[in-house]
Each structure stands twice: as C-alpha cells, then as structure tokens.
Amino acid sequence: MRIVVIGATGTIGSEIADALDANHEVVRAHRHGDVKVDLDEPDSIRDMYEQLGELDAVVCAAGIAKFGKLGDLRDADFGLSMRSKLMGQVNLVRYGRERLRDGGSFTLTSGVLAQHPMPGTSAVAMVNGGVESFARAAALELERGLRINVVSPGWVKETMESMGMDSSSGTAARDVAQLYVQAIEGEQTGEVLHP
Ligand SMILES: NC(=O)c1ccc[n+]([C@@H]2O[C@H](COP(=O)([O-])OP(=O)(O)OC[C@H]3O[C@@H](n4cnc5c(N)ncnc54)[C@H](OP(=O)(O)O)[C@@H]3O)[C@@H](O)[C@H]2O)c1
C-alpha cells in the first residue's frame, strides 16, 4: 500500500512509519519535511493531497490541543485545539475521501483523556471525544469500501520520560504504533482502538 503518515517525525508517528516501512511504501509528512503539511491550515492539507496523488491509507499522529484549567484556557486556546487536532484530522478525511483508492483507510488519533479526563484537560478531552465521534459517524457514509478508525493512546512511555514523569505505567510508542498497523491492514471501520 502507499501510505502517508502525518506527524512522521513524532514520538508515535516515527514508530508508525518505521513499522509500516517493511511492507508498504511510506510517505512521511509533517510541517517541516520534504512533504509538508500543516493540519492547522486547510489549504496545506489540500496541497499535500495534490502533491501526493493516489494513496491507499492516511494516518495522522499529529495535532495540538491545549492543556490548562478551565478558568485559564483562553478563546485562542480552544480555537487552536479545535483548528489543529480536531478540524485538522476532520479535514484530512473531508479532502482525502475522493483521493483514496477503493478500500483505502484513514487512521486518526485521539487520546485516553476522551474517556478518562483529569483536571486541566477540558480542551484536550473535548477534541479527543470529537475525533472519535466524527470517525464513528463518518464510517457510516464513506463509500467504495473506505474505512476510518481512531487510535486512542494512553500516556506514552517516551513522552513521560521526556517530561520527567514516572514512566512505569506508560506504553512504549512502538507498541502503540502496532494499533495503527492493525487498523490499516485490518478490516474494521468506525472503531476506536485502545492500547
Ligand atoms: N505522546 C503521548 O503520550 C500521547 C498520548 C495520547 C495522545 N497523543 C496524541 O498523539 C498525537 C501524536 O503525539 P506525539 O507525542 O507523537 O507528538 P510529537 O512527538 O510532538 O510529534 C508530533 C508530530 O507531528 C508533527 N506536527 C506537529 N504539529 C503539526 C501540524 N500542525 N501539522 C502537521 N504536523 C504537525 C511534528 O512535526 P513538525 O513539528 O515538523 O510538524 C511531529 O512529526 C497527538 O495528537 C497527541 O495528542 C499522544
């Protein structure tokens, strides 16, 4: 399959791209690479699809949502969270659905805070929940055998280590990446996959 991985230099995205490399043609995209895309900018998503031509799968492991207490989050913080992680991924599907080959797939990223929020995560939890609800609904309408699924990572071990946290409860990025591979190579649609 010919697969674009958005966020391919990230903690999770780099493991996804490496895992897919053995059996597929992988295109690595992010804001600063040879194949550039900025999820926050709808035109940049359109330009990426124009540049890439035919694809079998689109994987997204990128998108920003702002942490902060409800009283501290500003309009701009909610705006960025919706524009980047929510609408960025929604637009990947909206603009990509006519470009994928028959039977192709989208695999998006949400996060455990959709189901298990903590104080200081209202914007992140909102966006994660939105991505999951969007995917379940979009799966009902996609044509030509196209599929859409979401991976909902918990805390990733490498991320916890980089933040100086105890990482013993985290999941290695390599293990999270396997869920994306399953979503791409499997037959499910409208599902949220948890590590
Ligand atoms: N790590 C965790 O513990 C964890 C847990 C739950 C959910 N998640 C979710 O998983 C996703 C990936 O997380 P991560 O920790 O792997 O992120 P990361 O290490 O910060 O990597 C982000 C990747 O996305 C690219 N990127 C950033 N902003 C972008 C944009 N606006 N448009 C296109 N590409 C962009 C980055 O490259 P450039 O900077 O060059 O663009 C990089 O390749 C995020 O949505 C995050 O919320 C992560």
Short mmCIF file of C-alpha atoms and ligand atoms in Angstrom, two decimals:
data_model
loop_
_atom_site.label_atom_id
_atom_site.label_comp_id
_atom_site.label_asym_id
_atom_site.label_seq_id
_atom_site.Cartn_x
_atom_site.Cartn_y
_atom_site.Cartn_z
CA MET A 1 0.00 0.00 0.00
CA ARG A 2 1.03 3.61 -0.48
CA ILE A 3 0.55 5.31 2.90
CA VAL A 4 1.09 8.87 4.12
CA VAL A 5 1.95 9.24 7.81
CA ILE A 6 1.31 12.75 9.11
CA GLY A 7 3.43 13.56 12.16
CA ALA A 8 6.02 11.06 10.95
CA THR A 9 8.90 12.59 12.95
CA GLY A 10 7.00 12.49 16.25
CA THR A 11 7.23 10.07 19.16
CA ILE A 12 4.32 7.96 17.92
CA GLY A 13 4.44 8.85 14.21
CA SER A 14 8.07 7.83 13.72
CA GLU A 15 7.32 4.37 15.17
CA ILE A 16 4.25 4.04 12.92
CA ALA A 17 6.27 4.96 9.82
CA ASP A 18 9.08 2.56 10.77
CA ALA A 19 6.61 -0.27 11.46
CA LEU A 20 4.88 0.21 8.11
CA ASP A 21 8.12 0.58 6.14
CA ALA A 22 8.78 -3.17 5.93
CA ASN A 23 5.66 -3.96 3.89
CA HIS A 24 4.45 -0.68 2.42
CA GLU A 25 5.51 2.46 0.58
CA VAL A 26 5.52 5.12 3.31
CA VAL A 27 5.43 8.88 2.72
CA ARG A 28 6.46 10.88 5.81
CA ALA A 29 4.72 14.23 6.19
CA HIS A 30 4.87 17.00 8.79
CA ARG A 31 5.24 20.78 8.87
CA HIS A 32 8.98 20.89 8.23
CA GLY A 33 9.76 17.89 5.99
CA ASP A 34 10.11 17.30 2.25
CA VAL A 35 6.39 16.58 2.17
CA LYS A 36 4.94 19.49 4.12
CA VAL A 37 1.53 19.69 5.71
CA ASP A 38 0.15 21.87 8.49
CA LEU A 39 -3.04 20.45 9.96
CA ASP A 40 -3.99 23.93 11.19
CA GLU A 41 -4.13 25.21 7.58
CA PRO A 42 -6.84 23.67 5.36
CA ASP A 43 -5.09 24.78 2.15
CA SER A 44 -1.93 23.00 3.18
CA ILE A 45 -3.89 19.73 3.50
CA ARG A 46 -5.33 20.23 0.02
CA ASP A 47 -1.83 20.98 -1.32
CA MET A 48 -0.42 17.82 0.27
CA TYR A 49 -3.06 15.64 -1.42
CA GLU A 50 -2.41 17.42 -4.72
CA GLN A 51 1.33 16.74 -4.38
CA LEU A 52 0.97 13.08 -3.39
CA GLY A 53 -1.56 11.78 -5.89
CA GLU A 54 -3.08 8.34 -5.28
CA LEU A 55 -2.89 6.83 -1.80
CA ASP A 56 -4.20 3.71 -0.06
CA ALA A 57 -4.08 4.98 3.50
CA VAL A 58 -3.79 8.19 5.50
CA VAL A 59 -2.51 8.02 9.07
CA CYS A 60 -2.45 11.01 11.39
CA ALA A 61 -0.37 11.13 14.58
CA ALA A 62 -0.27 14.90 14.87
CA GLY A 63 -2.39 17.78 16.04
CA ILE A 64 -2.22 20.11 19.01
CA ALA A 65 -4.73 20.53 21.83
CA LYS A 66 -4.07 22.82 24.77
CA PHE A 67 -3.77 21.68 28.37
CA GLY A 68 -4.92 24.15 31.04
CA LYS A 69 -7.52 24.68 33.71
CA LEU A 70 -11.00 25.65 32.53
CA GLY A 71 -10.67 29.14 34.01
CA ASP A 72 -7.24 29.71 32.43
CA LEU A 73 -7.90 28.49 28.89
CA ARG A 74 -8.49 31.44 26.56
CA ASP A 75 -10.65 31.63 23.44
CA ALA A 76 -7.45 31.23 21.42
CA ASP A 77 -6.56 28.02 23.26
CA PHE A 78 -9.91 26.41 22.49
CA GLY A 79 -9.69 27.79 18.94
CA LEU A 80 -6.26 26.28 18.31
CA SER A 81 -7.30 22.93 19.79
CA MET A 82 -10.32 22.72 17.53
CA ARG A 83 -8.50 24.01 14.44
CA SER A 84 -5.49 21.72 14.84
CA LYS A 85 -6.25 18.31 16.36
CA LEU A 86 -9.99 18.23 15.63
CA MET A 87 -10.61 20.03 12.34
CA GLY A 88 -7.13 19.19 11.03
CA GLN A 89 -7.98 15.49 11.21
CA VAL A 90 -11.58 16.02 10.08
CA ASN A 91 -10.27 17.91 7.04
CA LEU A 92 -7.83 15.10 6.22
CA VAL A 93 -10.90 12.91 5.77
CA ARG A 94 -13.07 15.54 4.06
CA TYR A 95 -10.44 16.41 1.45
CA GLY A 96 -8.98 12.91 1.18
CA ARG A 97 -12.08 10.76 0.77
CA GLU A 98 -12.21 11.20 -3.00
CA ARG A 99 -8.48 10.70 -3.37
CA LEU A 100 -8.00 7.35 -1.65
CA ARG A 101 -8.08 4.24 -3.79
CA ASP A 102 -11.03 1.85 -3.31
CA GLY A 103 -10.80 0.04 0.03
CA GLY A 104 -8.42 2.64 1.47
CA SER A 105 -8.38 3.81 5.07
CA PHE A 106 -7.99 6.74 7.42
CA THR A 107 -6.50 6.20 10.89
CA LEU A 108 -6.73 9.19 13.21
CA THR A 109 -5.51 9.86 16.75
CA SER A 110 -7.48 10.82 19.83
CA GLY A 111 -6.29 10.01 23.38
CA VAL A 112 -7.29 8.44 26.68
CA LEU A 113 -8.49 11.79 28.09
CA ALA A 114 -11.65 11.43 25.97
CA GLN A 115 -12.79 8.66 28.34
CA HIS A 116 -10.76 9.44 31.48
CA PRO A 117 -10.30 13.21 31.85
CA MET A 118 -8.29 14.85 34.64
CA PRO A 119 -8.44 18.45 35.88
CA GLY A 120 -6.73 20.71 33.36
CA THR A 121 -7.73 18.71 30.28
CA SER A 122 -11.11 20.08 29.21
CA ALA A 123 -9.93 21.28 25.77
CA VAL A 124 -7.93 18.13 25.08
CA ALA A 125 -10.73 15.82 26.23
CA MET A 126 -13.27 17.74 24.14
CA VAL A 127 -11.19 17.46 20.99
CA ASN A 128 -10.35 13.78 21.54
CA GLY A 129 -14.03 12.97 22.02
CA GLY A 130 -14.89 14.94 18.90
CA VAL A 131 -12.39 12.99 16.78
CA GLU A 132 -13.86 9.68 17.97
CA SER A 133 -17.49 10.72 17.40
CA PHE A 134 -16.63 12.11 13.98
CA ALA A 135 -14.98 8.85 12.94
CA ARG A 136 -17.90 6.69 14.08
CA ALA A 137 -20.32 8.85 12.10
CA ALA A 138 -18.12 9.26 9.02
CA ALA A 139 -17.68 5.47 8.84
CA LEU A 140 -21.41 5.21 8.10
CA GLU A 141 -21.07 7.38 4.99
CA LEU A 142 -17.72 6.56 3.42
CA GLU A 143 -18.12 4.87 0.04
CA ARG A 144 -16.06 2.48 -2.16
CA GLY A 145 -15.08 0.35 0.86
CA LEU A 146 -13.18 3.19 2.50
CA ARG A 147 -12.65 2.73 6.25
CA ILE A 148 -11.94 5.05 9.15
CA ASN A 149 -10.67 4.24 12.65
CA VAL A 150 -9.14 6.07 15.58
CA VAL A 151 -6.28 5.05 17.86
CA SER A 152 -6.63 6.38 21.40
CA PRO A 153 -3.19 6.25 23.02
CA GLY A 154 -2.79 6.42 26.77
CA TRP A 155 0.37 8.02 28.15
CA VAL A 156 3.34 7.04 26.00
CA LYS A 157 6.42 5.89 27.93
CA GLU A 158 8.88 8.04 25.95
CA THR A 159 6.70 11.13 26.40
CA MET A 160 6.50 10.57 30.15
CA GLU A 161 10.28 10.18 30.31
CA SER A 162 10.83 13.40 28.34
CA MET A 163 8.56 15.19 30.84
CA GLY A 164 10.44 13.77 33.84
CA MET A 165 7.45 11.64 34.91
CA ASP A 166 7.48 8.10 36.30
CA SER A 167 7.01 6.15 33.05
CA SER A 168 6.29 2.72 34.57
CA SER A 169 2.57 2.96 33.66
CA GLY A 170 3.25 4.19 30.10
CA THR A 171 3.04 2.22 26.86
CA ALA A 172 6.06 2.19 24.55
CA ALA A 173 5.49 4.15 21.33
CA ARG A 174 6.47 1.05 19.37
CA ASP A 175 3.56 -0.87 20.94
CA VAL A 176 1.11 1.99 20.29
CA ALA A 177 2.26 2.00 16.66
CA GLN A 178 1.11 -1.61 16.26
CA LEU A 179 -2.52 -0.48 16.74
CA TYR A 180 -2.19 1.81 13.71
CA VAL A 181 -0.75 -1.06 11.68
CA GLN A 182 -3.72 -3.24 12.73
CA ALA A 183 -6.16 -0.51 11.73
CA ILE A 184 -4.54 -0.10 8.31
CA GLU A 185 -4.08 -3.78 7.50
CA GLY A 186 -7.34 -4.97 9.11
CA GLU A 187 -10.96 -4.72 8.01
CA GLN A 188 -12.60 -2.82 10.88
CA THR A 189 -14.23 0.57 10.47
CA GLY A 190 -15.76 3.11 12.84
CA GLU A 191 -13.73 1.72 15.74
CA VAL A 192 -11.63 3.30 18.47
CA LEU A 193 -8.56 1.19 19.28
CA HIS A 194 -7.06 1.36 22.78
CA PRO A 195 -3.62 0.04 23.83
N1 LIG B 1 2.62 11.09 23.42
C1 LIG B 1 1.59 10.78 24.22
O1 LIG B 1 1.76 10.39 25.39
C2 LIG B 1 0.19 10.86 23.67
C3 LIG B 1 -0.88 10.34 24.42
C4 LIG B 1 -2.17 10.44 23.91
C5 LIG B 1 -2.38 11.06 22.69
N2 LIG B 1 -1.34 11.55 21.99
C6 LIG B 1 -1.60 12.21 20.70
O2 LIG B 1 -0.85 11.60 19.68
C7 LIG B 1 -0.50 12.56 18.69
C8 LIG B 1 0.99 12.50 18.46
O3 LIG B 1 1.64 12.72 19.71
P1 LIG B 1 3.24 12.65 19.85
O4 LIG B 1 3.55 12.68 21.30
O5 LIG B 1 3.81 11.57 19.00
O6 LIG B 1 3.63 14.08 19.22
P2 LIG B 1 5.08 14.68 18.95
O7 LIG B 1 6.17 13.78 19.41
O8 LIG B 1 5.06 16.08 19.48
O9 LIG B 1 5.17 14.73 17.34
C9 LIG B 1 4.28 15.48 16.60
C10 LIG B 1 4.50 15.22 15.13
O10 LIG B 1 3.50 15.94 14.41
C11 LIG B 1 4.12 16.98 13.61
N3 LIG B 1 3.25 18.14 13.74
C12 LIG B 1 3.10 18.96 14.81
N4 LIG B 1 2.18 19.90 14.55
C13 LIG B 1 1.72 19.64 13.28
C14 LIG B 1 0.77 20.28 12.45
N5 LIG B 1 0.08 21.37 12.84
N6 LIG B 1 0.54 19.77 11.23
C15 LIG B 1 1.22 18.68 10.79
N7 LIG B 1 2.15 18.04 11.54
C16 LIG B 1 2.39 18.53 12.77
C17 LIG B 1 5.52 17.13 14.17
O11 LIG B 1 6.46 17.54 13.18
P3 LIG B 1 6.63 19.10 12.79
O12 LIG B 1 6.84 19.85 14.10
O13 LIG B 1 7.80 19.14 11.86
O14 LIG B 1 5.37 19.49 12.11
C18 LIG B 1 5.83 15.70 14.59
O15 LIG B 1 6.18 14.93 13.45
C19 LIG B 1 -1.01 13.92 19.20
O16 LIG B 1 -2.25 14.19 18.62
C20 LIG B 1 -1.19 13.67 20.70
O17 LIG B 1 -2.19 14.50 21.26
C21 LIG B 1 -0.05 11.46 22.44
#
